[in-house]
PDB file of C-alpha atoms in Angstrom:
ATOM      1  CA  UNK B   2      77.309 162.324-192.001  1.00 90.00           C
ATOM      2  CA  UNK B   3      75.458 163.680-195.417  1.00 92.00           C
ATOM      3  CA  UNK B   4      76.415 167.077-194.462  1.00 93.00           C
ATOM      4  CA  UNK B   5      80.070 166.832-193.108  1.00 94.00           C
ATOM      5  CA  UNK B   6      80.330 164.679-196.838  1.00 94.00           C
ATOM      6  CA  UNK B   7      78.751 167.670-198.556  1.00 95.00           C
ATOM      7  CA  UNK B   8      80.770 170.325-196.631  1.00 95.00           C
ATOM      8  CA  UNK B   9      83.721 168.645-197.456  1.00 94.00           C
ATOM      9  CA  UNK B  10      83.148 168.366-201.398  1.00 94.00           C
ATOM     10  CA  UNK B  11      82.020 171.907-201.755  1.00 94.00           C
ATOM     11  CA  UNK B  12      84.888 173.183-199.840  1.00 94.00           C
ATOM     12  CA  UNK B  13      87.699 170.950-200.507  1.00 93.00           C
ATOM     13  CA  UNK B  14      87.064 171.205-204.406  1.00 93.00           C
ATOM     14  CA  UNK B  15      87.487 174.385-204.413  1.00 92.00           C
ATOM     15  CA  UNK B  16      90.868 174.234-202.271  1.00 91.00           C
ATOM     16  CA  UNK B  17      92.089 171.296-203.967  1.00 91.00           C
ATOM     17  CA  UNK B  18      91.987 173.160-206.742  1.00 91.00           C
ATOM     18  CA  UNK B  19      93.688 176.311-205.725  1.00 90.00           C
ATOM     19  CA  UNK B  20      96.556 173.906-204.779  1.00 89.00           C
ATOM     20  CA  UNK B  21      96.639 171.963-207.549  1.00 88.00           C
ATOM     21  CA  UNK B  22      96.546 174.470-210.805  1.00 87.00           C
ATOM     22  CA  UNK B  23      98.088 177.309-209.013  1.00 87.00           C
ATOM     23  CA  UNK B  24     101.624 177.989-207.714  1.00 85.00           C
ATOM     24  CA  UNK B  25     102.025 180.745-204.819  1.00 84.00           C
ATOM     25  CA  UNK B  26     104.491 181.259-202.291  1.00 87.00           C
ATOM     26  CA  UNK B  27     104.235 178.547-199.141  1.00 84.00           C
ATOM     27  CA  UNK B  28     102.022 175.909-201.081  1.00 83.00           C
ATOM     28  CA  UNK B  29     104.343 173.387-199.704  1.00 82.00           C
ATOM     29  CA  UNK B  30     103.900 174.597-196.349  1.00 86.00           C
ATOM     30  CA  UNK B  31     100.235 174.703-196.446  1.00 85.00           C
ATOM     31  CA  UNK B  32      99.919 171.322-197.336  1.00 82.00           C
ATOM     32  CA  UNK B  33     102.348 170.204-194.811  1.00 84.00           C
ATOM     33  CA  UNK B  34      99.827 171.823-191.805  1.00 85.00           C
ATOM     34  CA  UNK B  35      97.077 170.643-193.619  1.00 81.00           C
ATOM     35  CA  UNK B  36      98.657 166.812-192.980  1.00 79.00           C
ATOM     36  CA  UNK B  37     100.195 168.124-189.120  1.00 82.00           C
ATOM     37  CA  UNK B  38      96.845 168.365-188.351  1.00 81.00           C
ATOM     38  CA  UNK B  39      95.872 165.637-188.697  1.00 78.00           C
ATOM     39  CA  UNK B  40      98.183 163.913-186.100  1.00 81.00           C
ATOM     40  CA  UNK B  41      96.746 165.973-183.653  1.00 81.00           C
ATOM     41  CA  UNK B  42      93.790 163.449-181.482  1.00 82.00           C
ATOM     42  CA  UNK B  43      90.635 164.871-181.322  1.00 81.00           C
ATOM     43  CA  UNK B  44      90.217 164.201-177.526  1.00 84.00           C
ATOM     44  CA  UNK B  45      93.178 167.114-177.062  1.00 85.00           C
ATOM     45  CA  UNK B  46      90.579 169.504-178.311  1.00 86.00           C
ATOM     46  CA  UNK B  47      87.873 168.303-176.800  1.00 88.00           C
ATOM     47  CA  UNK B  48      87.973 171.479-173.777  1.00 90.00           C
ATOM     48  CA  UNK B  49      88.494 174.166-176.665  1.00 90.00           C
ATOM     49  CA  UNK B  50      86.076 172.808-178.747  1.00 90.00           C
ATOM     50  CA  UNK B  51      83.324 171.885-176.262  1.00 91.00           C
ATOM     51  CA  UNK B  52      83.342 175.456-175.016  1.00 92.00           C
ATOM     52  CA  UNK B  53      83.312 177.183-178.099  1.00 91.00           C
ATOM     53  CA  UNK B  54      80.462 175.491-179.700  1.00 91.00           C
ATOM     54  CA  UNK B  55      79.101 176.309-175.953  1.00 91.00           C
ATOM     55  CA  UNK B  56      79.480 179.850-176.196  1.00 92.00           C
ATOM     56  CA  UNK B  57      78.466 180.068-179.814  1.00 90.00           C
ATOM     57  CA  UNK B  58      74.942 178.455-178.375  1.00 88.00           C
ATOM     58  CA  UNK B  59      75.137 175.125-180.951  1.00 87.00           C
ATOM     59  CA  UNK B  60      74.880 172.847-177.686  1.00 88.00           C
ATOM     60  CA  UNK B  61      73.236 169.914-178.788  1.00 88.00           C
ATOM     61  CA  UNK B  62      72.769 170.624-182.412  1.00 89.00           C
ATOM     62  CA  UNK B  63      73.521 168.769-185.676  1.00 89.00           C
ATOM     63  CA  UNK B  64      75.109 171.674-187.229  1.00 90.00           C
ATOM     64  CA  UNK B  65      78.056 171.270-184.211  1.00 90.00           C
ATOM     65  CA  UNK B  66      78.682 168.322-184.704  1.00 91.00           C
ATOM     66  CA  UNK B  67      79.177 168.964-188.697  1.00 93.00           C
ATOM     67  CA  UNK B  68      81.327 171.828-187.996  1.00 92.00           C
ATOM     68  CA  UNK B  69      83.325 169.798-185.686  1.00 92.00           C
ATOM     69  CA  UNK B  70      83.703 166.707-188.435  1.00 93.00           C
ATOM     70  CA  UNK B  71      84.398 169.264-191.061  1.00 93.00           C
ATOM     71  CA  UNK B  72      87.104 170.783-189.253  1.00 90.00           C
ATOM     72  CA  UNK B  73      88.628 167.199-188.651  1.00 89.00           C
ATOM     73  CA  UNK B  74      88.183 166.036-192.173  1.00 91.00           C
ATOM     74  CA  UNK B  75      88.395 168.746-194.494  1.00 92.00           C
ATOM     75  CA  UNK B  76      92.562 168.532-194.122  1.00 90.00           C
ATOM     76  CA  UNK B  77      92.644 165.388-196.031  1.00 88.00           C
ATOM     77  CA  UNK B  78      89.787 165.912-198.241  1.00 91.00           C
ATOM     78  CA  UNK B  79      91.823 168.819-199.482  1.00 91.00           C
ATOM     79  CA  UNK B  80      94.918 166.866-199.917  1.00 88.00           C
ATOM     80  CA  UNK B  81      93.225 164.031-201.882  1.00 88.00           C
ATOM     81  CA  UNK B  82      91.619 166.395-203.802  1.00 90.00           C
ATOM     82  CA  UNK B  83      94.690 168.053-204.771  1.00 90.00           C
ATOM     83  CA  UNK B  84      96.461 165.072-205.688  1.00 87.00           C
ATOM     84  CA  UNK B  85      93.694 163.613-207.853  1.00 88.00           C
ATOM     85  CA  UNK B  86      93.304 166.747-209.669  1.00 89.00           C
ATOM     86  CA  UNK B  87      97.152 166.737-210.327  1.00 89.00           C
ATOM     87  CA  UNK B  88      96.311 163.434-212.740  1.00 87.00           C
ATOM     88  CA  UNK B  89      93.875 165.576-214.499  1.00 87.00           C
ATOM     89  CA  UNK B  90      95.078 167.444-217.870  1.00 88.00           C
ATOM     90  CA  UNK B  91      95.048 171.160-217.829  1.00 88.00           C
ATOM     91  CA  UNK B  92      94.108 170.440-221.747  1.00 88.00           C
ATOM     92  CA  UNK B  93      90.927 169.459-220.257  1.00 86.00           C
ATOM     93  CA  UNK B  94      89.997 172.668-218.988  1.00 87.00           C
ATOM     94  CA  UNK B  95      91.770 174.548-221.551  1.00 88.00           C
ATOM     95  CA  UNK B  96      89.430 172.810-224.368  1.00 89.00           C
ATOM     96  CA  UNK B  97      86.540 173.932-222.389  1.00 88.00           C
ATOM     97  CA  UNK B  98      87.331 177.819-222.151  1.00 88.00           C
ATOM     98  CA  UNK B  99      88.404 177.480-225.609  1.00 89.00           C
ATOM     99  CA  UNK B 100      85.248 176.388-226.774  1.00 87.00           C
ATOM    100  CA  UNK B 101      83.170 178.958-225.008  1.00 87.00           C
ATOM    101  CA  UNK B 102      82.654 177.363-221.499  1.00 86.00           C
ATOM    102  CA  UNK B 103      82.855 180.149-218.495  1.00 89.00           C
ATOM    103  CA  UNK B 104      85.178 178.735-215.677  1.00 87.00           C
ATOM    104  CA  UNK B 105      81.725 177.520-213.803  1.00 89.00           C
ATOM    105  CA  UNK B 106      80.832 175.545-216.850  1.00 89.00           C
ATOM    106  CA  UNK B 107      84.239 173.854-217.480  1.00 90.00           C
ATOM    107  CA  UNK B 108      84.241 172.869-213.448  1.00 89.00           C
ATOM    108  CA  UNK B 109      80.776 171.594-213.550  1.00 88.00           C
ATOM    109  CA  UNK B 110      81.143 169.908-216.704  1.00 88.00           C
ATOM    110  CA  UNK B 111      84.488 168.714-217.511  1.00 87.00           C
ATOM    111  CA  UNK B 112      86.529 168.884-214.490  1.00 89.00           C
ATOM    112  CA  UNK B 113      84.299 167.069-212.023  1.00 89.00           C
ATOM    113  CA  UNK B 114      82.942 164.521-213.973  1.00 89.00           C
ATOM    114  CA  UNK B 115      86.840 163.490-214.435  1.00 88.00           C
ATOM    115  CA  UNK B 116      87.566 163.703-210.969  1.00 88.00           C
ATOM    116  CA  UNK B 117      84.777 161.864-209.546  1.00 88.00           C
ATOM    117  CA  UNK B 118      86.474 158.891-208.302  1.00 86.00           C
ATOM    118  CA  UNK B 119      88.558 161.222-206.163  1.00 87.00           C
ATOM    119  CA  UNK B 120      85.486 163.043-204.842  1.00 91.00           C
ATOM    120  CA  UNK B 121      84.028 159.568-204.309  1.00 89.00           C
ATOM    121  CA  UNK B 122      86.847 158.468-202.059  1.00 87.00           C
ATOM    122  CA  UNK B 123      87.054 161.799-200.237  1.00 90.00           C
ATOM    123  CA  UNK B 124      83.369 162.007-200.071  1.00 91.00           C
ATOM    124  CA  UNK B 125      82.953 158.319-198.247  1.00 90.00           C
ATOM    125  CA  UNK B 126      85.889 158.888-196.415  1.00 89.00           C
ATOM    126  CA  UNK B 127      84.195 162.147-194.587  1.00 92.00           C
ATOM    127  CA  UNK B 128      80.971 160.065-194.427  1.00 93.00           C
ATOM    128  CA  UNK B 129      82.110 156.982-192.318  1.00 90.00           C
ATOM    129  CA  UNK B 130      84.169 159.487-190.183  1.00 90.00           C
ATOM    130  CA  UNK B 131      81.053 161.376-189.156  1.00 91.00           C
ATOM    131  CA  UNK B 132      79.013 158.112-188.863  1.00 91.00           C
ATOM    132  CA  UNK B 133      80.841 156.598-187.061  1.00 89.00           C
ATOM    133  CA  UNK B 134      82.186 158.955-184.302  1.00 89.00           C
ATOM    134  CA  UNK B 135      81.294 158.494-180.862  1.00 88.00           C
ATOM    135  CA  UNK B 136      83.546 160.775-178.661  1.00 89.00           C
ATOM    136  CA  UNK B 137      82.409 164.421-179.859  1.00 90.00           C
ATOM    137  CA  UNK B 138      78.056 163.003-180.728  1.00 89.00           C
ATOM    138  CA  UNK B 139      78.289 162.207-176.912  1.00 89.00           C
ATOM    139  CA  UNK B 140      80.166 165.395-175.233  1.00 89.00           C
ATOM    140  CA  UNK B 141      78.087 167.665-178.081  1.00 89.00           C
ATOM    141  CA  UNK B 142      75.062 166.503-177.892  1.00 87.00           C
ATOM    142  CA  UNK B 143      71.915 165.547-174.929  1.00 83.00           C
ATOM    143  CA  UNK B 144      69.126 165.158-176.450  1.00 83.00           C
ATOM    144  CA  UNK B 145      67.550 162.405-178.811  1.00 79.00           C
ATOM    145  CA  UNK B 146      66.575 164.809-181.674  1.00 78.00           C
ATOM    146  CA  UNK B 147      70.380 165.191-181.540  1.00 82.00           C
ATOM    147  CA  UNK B 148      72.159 161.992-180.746  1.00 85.00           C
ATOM    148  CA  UNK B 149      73.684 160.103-183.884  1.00 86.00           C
ATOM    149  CA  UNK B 150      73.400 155.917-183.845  1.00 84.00           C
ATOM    150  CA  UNK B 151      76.884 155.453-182.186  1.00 86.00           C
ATOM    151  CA  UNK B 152      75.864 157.295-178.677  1.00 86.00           C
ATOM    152  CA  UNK B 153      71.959 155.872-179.367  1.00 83.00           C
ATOM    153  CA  UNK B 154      73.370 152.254-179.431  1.00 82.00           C
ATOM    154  CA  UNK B 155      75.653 152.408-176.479  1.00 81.00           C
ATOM    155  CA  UNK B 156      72.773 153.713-174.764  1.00 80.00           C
ATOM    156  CA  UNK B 157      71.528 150.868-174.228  1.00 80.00           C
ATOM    157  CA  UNK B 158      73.548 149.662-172.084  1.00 77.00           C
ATOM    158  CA  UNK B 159      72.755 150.923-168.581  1.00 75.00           C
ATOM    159  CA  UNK B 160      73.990 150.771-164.786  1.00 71.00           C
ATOM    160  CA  UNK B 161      70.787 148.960-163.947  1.00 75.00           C
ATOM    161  CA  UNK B 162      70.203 146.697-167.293  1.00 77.00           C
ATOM    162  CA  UNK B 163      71.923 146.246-171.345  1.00 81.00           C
ATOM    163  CA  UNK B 164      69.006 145.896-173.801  1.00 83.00           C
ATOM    164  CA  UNK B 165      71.276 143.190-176.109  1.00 83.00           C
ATOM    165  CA  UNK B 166      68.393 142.549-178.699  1.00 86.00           C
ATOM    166  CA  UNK B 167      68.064 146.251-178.992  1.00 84.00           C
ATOM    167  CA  UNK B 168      71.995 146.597-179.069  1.00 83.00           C
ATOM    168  CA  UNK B 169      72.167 144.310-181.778  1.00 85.00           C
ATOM    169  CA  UNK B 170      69.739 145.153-184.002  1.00 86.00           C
ATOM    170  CA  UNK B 171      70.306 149.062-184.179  1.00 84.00           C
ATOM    171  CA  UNK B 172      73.806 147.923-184.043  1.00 82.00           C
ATOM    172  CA  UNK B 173      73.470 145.614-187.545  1.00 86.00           C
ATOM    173  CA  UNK B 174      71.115 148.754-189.204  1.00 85.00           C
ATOM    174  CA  UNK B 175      73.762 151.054-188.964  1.00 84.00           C
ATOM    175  CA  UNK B 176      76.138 149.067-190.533  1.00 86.00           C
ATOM    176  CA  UNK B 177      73.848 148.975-193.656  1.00 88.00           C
ATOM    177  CA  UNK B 178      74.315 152.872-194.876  1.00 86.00           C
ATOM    178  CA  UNK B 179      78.115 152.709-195.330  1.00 83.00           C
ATOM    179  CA  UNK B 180      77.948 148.778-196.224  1.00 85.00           C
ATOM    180  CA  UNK B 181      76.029 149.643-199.215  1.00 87.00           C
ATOM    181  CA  UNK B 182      77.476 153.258-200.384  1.00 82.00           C
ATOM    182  CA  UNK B 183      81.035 151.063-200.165  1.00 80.00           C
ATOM    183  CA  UNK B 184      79.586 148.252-202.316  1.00 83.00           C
ATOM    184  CA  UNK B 185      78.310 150.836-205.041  1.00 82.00           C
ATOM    185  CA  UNK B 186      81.391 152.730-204.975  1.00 79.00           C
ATOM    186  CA  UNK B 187      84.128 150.270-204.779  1.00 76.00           C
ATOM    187  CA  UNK B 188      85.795 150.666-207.889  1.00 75.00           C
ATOM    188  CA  UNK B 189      85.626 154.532-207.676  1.00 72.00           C
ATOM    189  CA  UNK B 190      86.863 154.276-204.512  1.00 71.00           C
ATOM    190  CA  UNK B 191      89.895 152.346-205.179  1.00 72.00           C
ATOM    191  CA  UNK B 192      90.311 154.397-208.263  1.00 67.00           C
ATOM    192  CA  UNK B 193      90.307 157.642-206.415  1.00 62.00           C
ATOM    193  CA  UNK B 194      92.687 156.655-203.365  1.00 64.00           C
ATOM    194  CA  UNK B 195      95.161 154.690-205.991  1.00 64.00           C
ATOM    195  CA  UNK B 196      95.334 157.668-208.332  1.00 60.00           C
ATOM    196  CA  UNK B 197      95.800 160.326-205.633  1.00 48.00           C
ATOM    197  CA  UNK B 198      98.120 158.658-203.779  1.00 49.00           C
ATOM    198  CA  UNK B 199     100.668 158.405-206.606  1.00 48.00           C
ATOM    199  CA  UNK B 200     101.125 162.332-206.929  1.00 46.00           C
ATOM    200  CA  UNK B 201     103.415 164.191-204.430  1.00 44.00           C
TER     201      UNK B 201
END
């Protein structure tokens, strides 16, 4: 869940970006897909997916399953991103070169310290996605090393018996990660989906 949030930062900062201080021909329809796919269900890629990860050897690995969350999440991520940066002033940025910044600097510095509601929002919102996924942590993964809480939980209930104290403990623990992140981000949170939301 860390790394899919990460991922999805680094990557759809950059993007969001692109899209949001720079006009080039089929913007508009690049958003559009980038929203498209997210209609599409995950269990209609399921085949595709499994076998490519397969063939690529990441059977039962953490970095699959991050690729596979990315890929799911960085879409709107990207759009968020875009529209929250939209609210930003270019005056911002163009203070910051002006005074000697490189573009680095000014990004680092200026632009994502004013945007950090938005990366707030898209940053939980790529979190609890990857935590709590069952479908691909069970198809992608085997092992323990690899199993995330979801498929570790349901686990314990068997053919032959259902471990309910165990069931309901791991069950309440995982609830605690994003229980507190959303309590310590609230207002960022609401501040970064509200803001975003208004731009087109």
């Amino acid at each position: 869940a860390t790394g899919t949030a990460v991922l999805n930062l680094v990557l759809g900062t950059f993007a969001g970006y692109g899209l949001a201080r720079y006009s080039f021909r089929g913007r508009g329809t690049l958003l559009g897909l980038y929203l498209a796919s997210r209609v599409l269900p995950g269990i209609a890629l399921i085949v595709p997916l499994y076998l490519t990860i397969k063939n690529f050897g990441l059977l039962d690995h953490l970095s699959a399953l991050i690729v596979t969350y990315v890929s799911f999440t960085l879409p709107f991520t990207i759009w968020l991103l875009r529209n929250y940066l939209q609210t930003i002033p270019r005056s911002l940025e163009e203070a910051a070169l002006i005074d000697g910044c490189t573009w680095l600097q000014m990004m680092t510095k200026v632009l994502l310290p004013a945007a950090m509601p938005g990366l707030v929002a898209a940053g939980m919102f790529a979190f609890m996605t990857a935590w709590n996924d069952y479908l691909f942590a069970v198809i992608l993964t085997s092992t323990t090393a690899a199993k995330t809480l979801p498929v570790v939980v349901a686990g314990f209930a068997t053919d032959v018996t259902t471990e309910r104290t165990l069931m309901a403990t791991s069950g309440v623990l995982a609830i605690i990660p994003p229980l507190a992140l959303a309590l310590l981000c609230q207002r960022l949170i609401v501040q970064g989906l509200t803001s975003g939301a208004v731009k087109d």
